[in-house]
Amino acid sequence: MPAPRPLLLSEHIVRHLRLAVPVMLARAGMIIMVLVDAIMAGRAGVGPLAHYAIALAPHLLVLVLGIGLLVGTIILTAQADGAGRPADCGRVWFVALGMSCGLGLIAALPLLWGETLLLGLGQEAGLAAGGGRALHMFALGMPATLMYIATTFFLEGIGRPKPGMVIALSANLLNAGINWLLITGEMGAPAMGAAGAALGITITRWVMLFALVGYALAMRDAAGYGLRVRPSGIRTLVRKLLRIGAPLSIAAGLESACFSAVATFAGWLGEAPLAAYQIAHGAVTFVFMLAIGLSTATSIRVANAVGRHDRAGMAAAGWTGIGMIAAFAAVMGLAIAFFSGEITALYSRDASVLALAEPLLAIVAVMVVVDGIQAVTLGALRATGDVIFPTITYGLCFWALGMPVAYLLAFEAGAGVAGLLWGLFAALVCALLALVWRFILVARRPVTPL
């Protein structure tokens, strides 16, 4: 059989967009929930926004660690689909679903002691108490969140990202409605502040899980994807998922832990600086989640090529994704810089918070470009099975460089919250350069499916 002709750049871009747009919208739907929570909490006052911000950092850390362990789901599914073994895809999903349930229960445990954790991190008692209540609510949704992510990865791996997109975007209506009831106590509901926002997102995540699992089981070709038989080779699949996921979980955890540590530093500066940091972090996170959507599409296309033993196609798919995110993130950065006043006004009416937050978005406008490119490059690398180098890179860039620089600039140089962001920017530039160099090397090697 003759080898398929190489795709033109325009064809690579079109195939990327078909996958990436729904995935990006799905990721946007998930992060919009968090942003809406922060905005609605901020409208209730500086205190609720600060409580939500300080709770969000440890919540995102344990969530990122769990998601990292599940990333192998999309890689193994996409490689099996690319190799023409669809029945193996369902086996991967069933195993990942069981893993994600267990991981969710484990991830919930530290959040139940949220107030103690925050006090141990040096936060003021009132801030720790409000953040601790929110963390209790986040804990209740951890199993649902990770099981939903595992199901999303399975569907995206077989090229069906639209159900996750529809569910994630639609769920924002439910989340906003619960927030309206619980943050300030409308229609006789208790006024729970930041804890009400966290409870709203938890309830919403359980609804999302049931909807997406129901879709997967009801697919017309579910039997062809192995969803009608009991999975076999569970131990082998668990080992494969952990071999891919454990290093990526550590890498993502190192990055997220650095951001969480910087949020802790912002809390040491006071409520208003912490609230301002949350506004800046929200903008970074929104663009990052869109980048993760493009990163996921890149991973799928690279993994499909690896499954076909197509080295040229693997390299082309990776570079296409990297080029696309560079252009997209640059546009998003310009938009953040241009609409900085409007963005900060969404979160708060407090003059002290606005005065601190608006200048931070000029830094964010540059950060999101670097952050997006390194995220997509990581996605291309992980699809080839190259997971150890990124882990070492993240450890060095974020912990040996980023966090010390952030602390020194914020406290020793007196730059405050802006210094924290510049420290994170230094870490992101370091990671970008290392990962791009690594992909140049990997793209020249023969491909070997996992």
GROMACS .gro file of N, CA, C and O in nm, residues 394-437:
model
  176
  394TYR      N    1   1.043   2.159   3.448
  394TYR     CA    2   0.952   2.236   3.532
  394TYR      C    3   1.008   2.253   3.673
  394TYR      O    4   0.991   2.358   3.735
  395GLY      N    5   1.072   2.148   3.724
  395GLY     CA    6   1.131   2.160   3.857
  395GLY      C    7   1.235   2.270   3.863
  395GLY      O    8   1.237   2.352   3.956
  396LEU      N    9   1.324   2.274   3.764
  396LEU     CA   10   1.430   2.374   3.763
  396LEU      C   11   1.375   2.514   3.736
  396LEU      O   12   1.410   2.611   3.805
  397CYS      N   13   1.288   2.525   3.636
  397CYS     CA   14   1.241   2.658   3.594
  397CYS      C   15   1.151   2.723   3.699
  397CYS      O   16   1.164   2.843   3.727
  398PHE      N   17   1.059   2.646   3.755
  398PHE     CA   18   0.962   2.707   3.847
  398PHE      C   19   1.012   2.716   3.990
  398PHE      O   20   0.981   2.812   4.060
  399TRP      N   21   1.091   2.617   4.032
  399TRP     CA   22   1.132   2.617   4.174
  399TRP      C   23   1.272   2.672   4.197
  399TRP      O   24   1.297   2.736   4.298
  400ALA      N   25   1.363   2.645   4.103
  400ALA     CA   26   1.498   2.698   4.121
  400ALA      C   27   1.510   2.842   4.070
  400ALA      O   28   1.599   2.915   4.113
  401LEU      N   29   1.418   2.882   3.980
  401LEU     CA   30   1.424   3.017   3.923
  401LEU      C   31   1.301   3.100   3.958
  401LEU      O   32   1.312   3.205   4.022
  402GLY      N   33   1.183   3.054   3.917
  402GLY     CA   34   1.063   3.137   3.926
  402GLY      C   35   1.024   3.181   4.066
  402GLY      O   36   1.005   3.300   4.091
  403MET      N   37   1.013   3.085   4.158
  403MET     CA   38   0.966   3.120   4.291
  403MET      C   39   1.066   3.207   4.368
  403MET      O   40   1.025   3.307   4.430
  404PRO      N   41   1.196   3.177   4.365
  404PRO     CA   42   1.289   3.267   4.434
  404PRO      C   43   1.289   3.408   4.376
  404PRO      O   44   1.293   3.506   4.451
  405VAL      N   45   1.282   3.418   4.242
  405VAL     CA   46   1.279   3.551   4.180
  405VAL      C   47   1.152   3.626   4.221
  405VAL      O   48   1.155   3.746   4.251
  406ALA      N   49   1.039   3.555   4.223
  406ALA     CA   50   0.912   3.619   4.262
  406ALA      C   51   0.921   3.673   4.405
  406ALA      O   52   0.880   3.787   4.433
  407TYR      N   53   0.975   3.593   4.496
  407TYR     CA   54   0.986   3.637   4.636
  407TYR      C   55   1.079   3.757   4.649
  407TYR      O   56   1.047   3.855   4.716
  408LEU      N   57   1.194   3.750   4.584
  408LEU     CA   58   1.292   3.858   4.595
  408LEU      C   59   1.237   3.989   4.538
  408LEU      O   60   1.253   4.096   4.597
  409LEU      N   61   1.173   3.980   4.423
  409LEU     CA   62   1.119   4.102   4.362
  409LEU      C   63   1.005   4.161   4.444
  409LEU      O   64   0.995   4.282   4.461
  410ALA      N   65   0.918   4.072   4.497
  410ALA     CA   66   0.801   4.120   4.569
  410ALA      C   67   0.836   4.179   4.705
  410ALA      O   68   0.785   4.286   4.743
  411PHE      N   69   0.926   4.114   4.779
  411PHE     CA   70   0.951   4.153   4.917
  411PHE      C   71   1.085   4.226   4.936
  411PHE      O   72   1.090   4.327   5.006
  412GLU      N   73   1.189   4.176   4.874
  412GLU     CA   74   1.319   4.240   4.894
  412GLU      C   75   1.334   4.366   4.808
  412GLU      O   76   1.388   4.467   4.853
  413ALA      N   77   1.285   4.358   4.683
  413ALA     CA   78   1.293   4.475   4.594
  413ALA      C   79   1.173   4.568   4.608
  413ALA      O   80   1.172   4.676   4.549
  414GLY      N   81   1.071   4.524   4.681
  414GLY     CA   82   0.955   4.609   4.707
  414GLY      C   83   0.861   4.625   4.589
  414GLY      O   84   0.782   4.720   4.584
  415ALA      N   85   0.864   4.531   4.493
  415ALA     CA   86   0.779   4.544   4.375
  415ALA      C   87   0.637   4.494   4.399
  415ALA      O   88   0.550   4.512   4.313
  416GLY      N   89   0.611   4.430   4.513
  416GLY     CA   90   0.476   4.385   4.545
  416GLY      C   91   0.424   4.279   4.450
  416GLY      O   92   0.498   4.192   4.404
  417VAL      N   93   0.294   4.288   4.417
  417VAL     CA   94   0.231   4.186   4.334
  417VAL      C   95   0.294   4.182   4.195
  417VAL      O   96   0.307   4.074   4.135
  418ALA      N   97   0.334   4.295   4.141
  418ALA     CA   98   0.399   4.297   4.010
  418ALA      C   99   0.525   4.211   4.011
  418ALA      O  100   0.555   4.139   3.915
  419GLY      N  101   0.600   4.215   4.120
  419GLY     CA  102   0.720   4.133   4.132
  419GLY      C  103   0.688   3.985   4.129
  419GLY      O  104   0.764   3.904   4.073
  420LEU      N  105   0.574   3.947   4.188
  420LEU     CA  106   0.533   3.807   4.184
  420LEU      C  107   0.509   3.761   4.040
  420LEU      O  108   0.550   3.652   4.000
  421LEU      N  109   0.444   3.845   3.961
  421LEU     CA  110   0.416   3.808   3.823
  421LEU      C  111   0.542   3.802   3.739
  421LEU      O  112   0.557   3.715   3.653
  422TRP      N  113   0.636   3.894   3.763
  422TRP     CA  114   0.761   3.890   3.687
  422TRP      C  115   0.841   3.764   3.720
  422TRP      O  116   0.910   3.708   3.633
  423GLY      N  117   0.834   3.718   3.843
  423GLY     CA  118   0.900   3.592   3.879
  423GLY      C  119   0.841   3.475   3.803
  423GLY      O  120   0.914   3.389   3.751
  424LEU      N  121   0.707   3.470   3.793
  424LEU     CA  122   0.642   3.365   3.717
  424LEU      C  123   0.676   3.375   3.569
  424LEU      O  124   0.696   3.273   3.501
  425PHE      N  125   0.686   3.496   3.518
  425PHE     CA  126   0.722   3.516   3.378
  425PHE      C  127   0.861   3.459   3.349
  425PHE      O  128   0.883   3.394   3.246
  426ALA      N  129   0.954   3.482   3.439
  426ALA     CA  130   1.090   3.428   3.421
  426ALA      C  131   1.087   3.276   3.413
  426ALA      O  132   1.157   3.215   3.330
  427ALA      N  133   1.005   3.212   3.499
  427ALA     CA  134   0.994   3.066   3.497
  427ALA      C  135   0.935   3.017   3.365
  427ALA      O  136   0.980   2.917   3.308
  428LEU      N  137   0.834   3.087   3.314
  428LEU     CA  138   0.769   3.046   3.190
  428LEU      C  139   0.863   3.058   3.070
  428LEU      O  140   0.864   2.972   2.981
  429VAL      N  141   0.943   3.164   3.066
  429VAL     CA  142   1.039   3.180   2.957
  429VAL      C  143   1.142   3.066   2.960
  429VAL      O  144   1.176   3.008   2.856
  430CYS      N  145   1.188   3.033   3.078
  430CYS     CA  146   1.283   2.922   3.095
  430CYS      C  147   1.223   2.791   3.043
  430CYS      O  148   1.287   2.717   2.967
  431ALA      N  149   1.099   2.762   3.082
  431ALA     CA  150   1.032   2.639   3.038
  431ALA      C  151   1.011   2.639   2.888
  431ALA      O  152   1.031   2.535   2.821
  432LEU      N  153   0.971   2.752   2.832
  432LEU     CA  154   0.947   2.761   2.688
  432LEU      C  155   1.073   2.726   2.609
  432LEU      O  156   1.070   2.643   2.517
  433LEU      N  157   1.184   2.786   2.643
  433LEU     CA  158   1.308   2.763   2.569
  433LEU      C  159   1.351   2.617   2.578
  433LEU      O  160   1.392   2.557   2.478
  434ALA      N  161   1.341   2.558   2.697
  434ALA     CA  162   1.384   2.420   2.715
  434ALA      C  163   1.294   2.322   2.638
  434ALA      O  164   1.342   2.229   2.573
  435LEU      N  165   1.162   2.343   2.644
  435LEU     CA  166   1.070   2.249   2.581
  435LEU      C  167   1.075   2.258   2.429
  435LEU      O  168   1.067   2.155   2.359
  436VAL      N  169   1.087   2.378   2.374
  436VAL     CA  170   1.098   2.392   2.228
  436VAL      C  171   1.226   2.324   2.178
  436VAL      O  172   1.225   2.253   2.077
  437TRP      N  173   1.336   2.346   2.249
  437TRP     CA  174   1.462   2.278   2.212
  437TRP      C  175   1.444   2.127   2.214
  437TRP      O  176   1.490   2.056   2.125
   0.00000   0.00000   0.00000
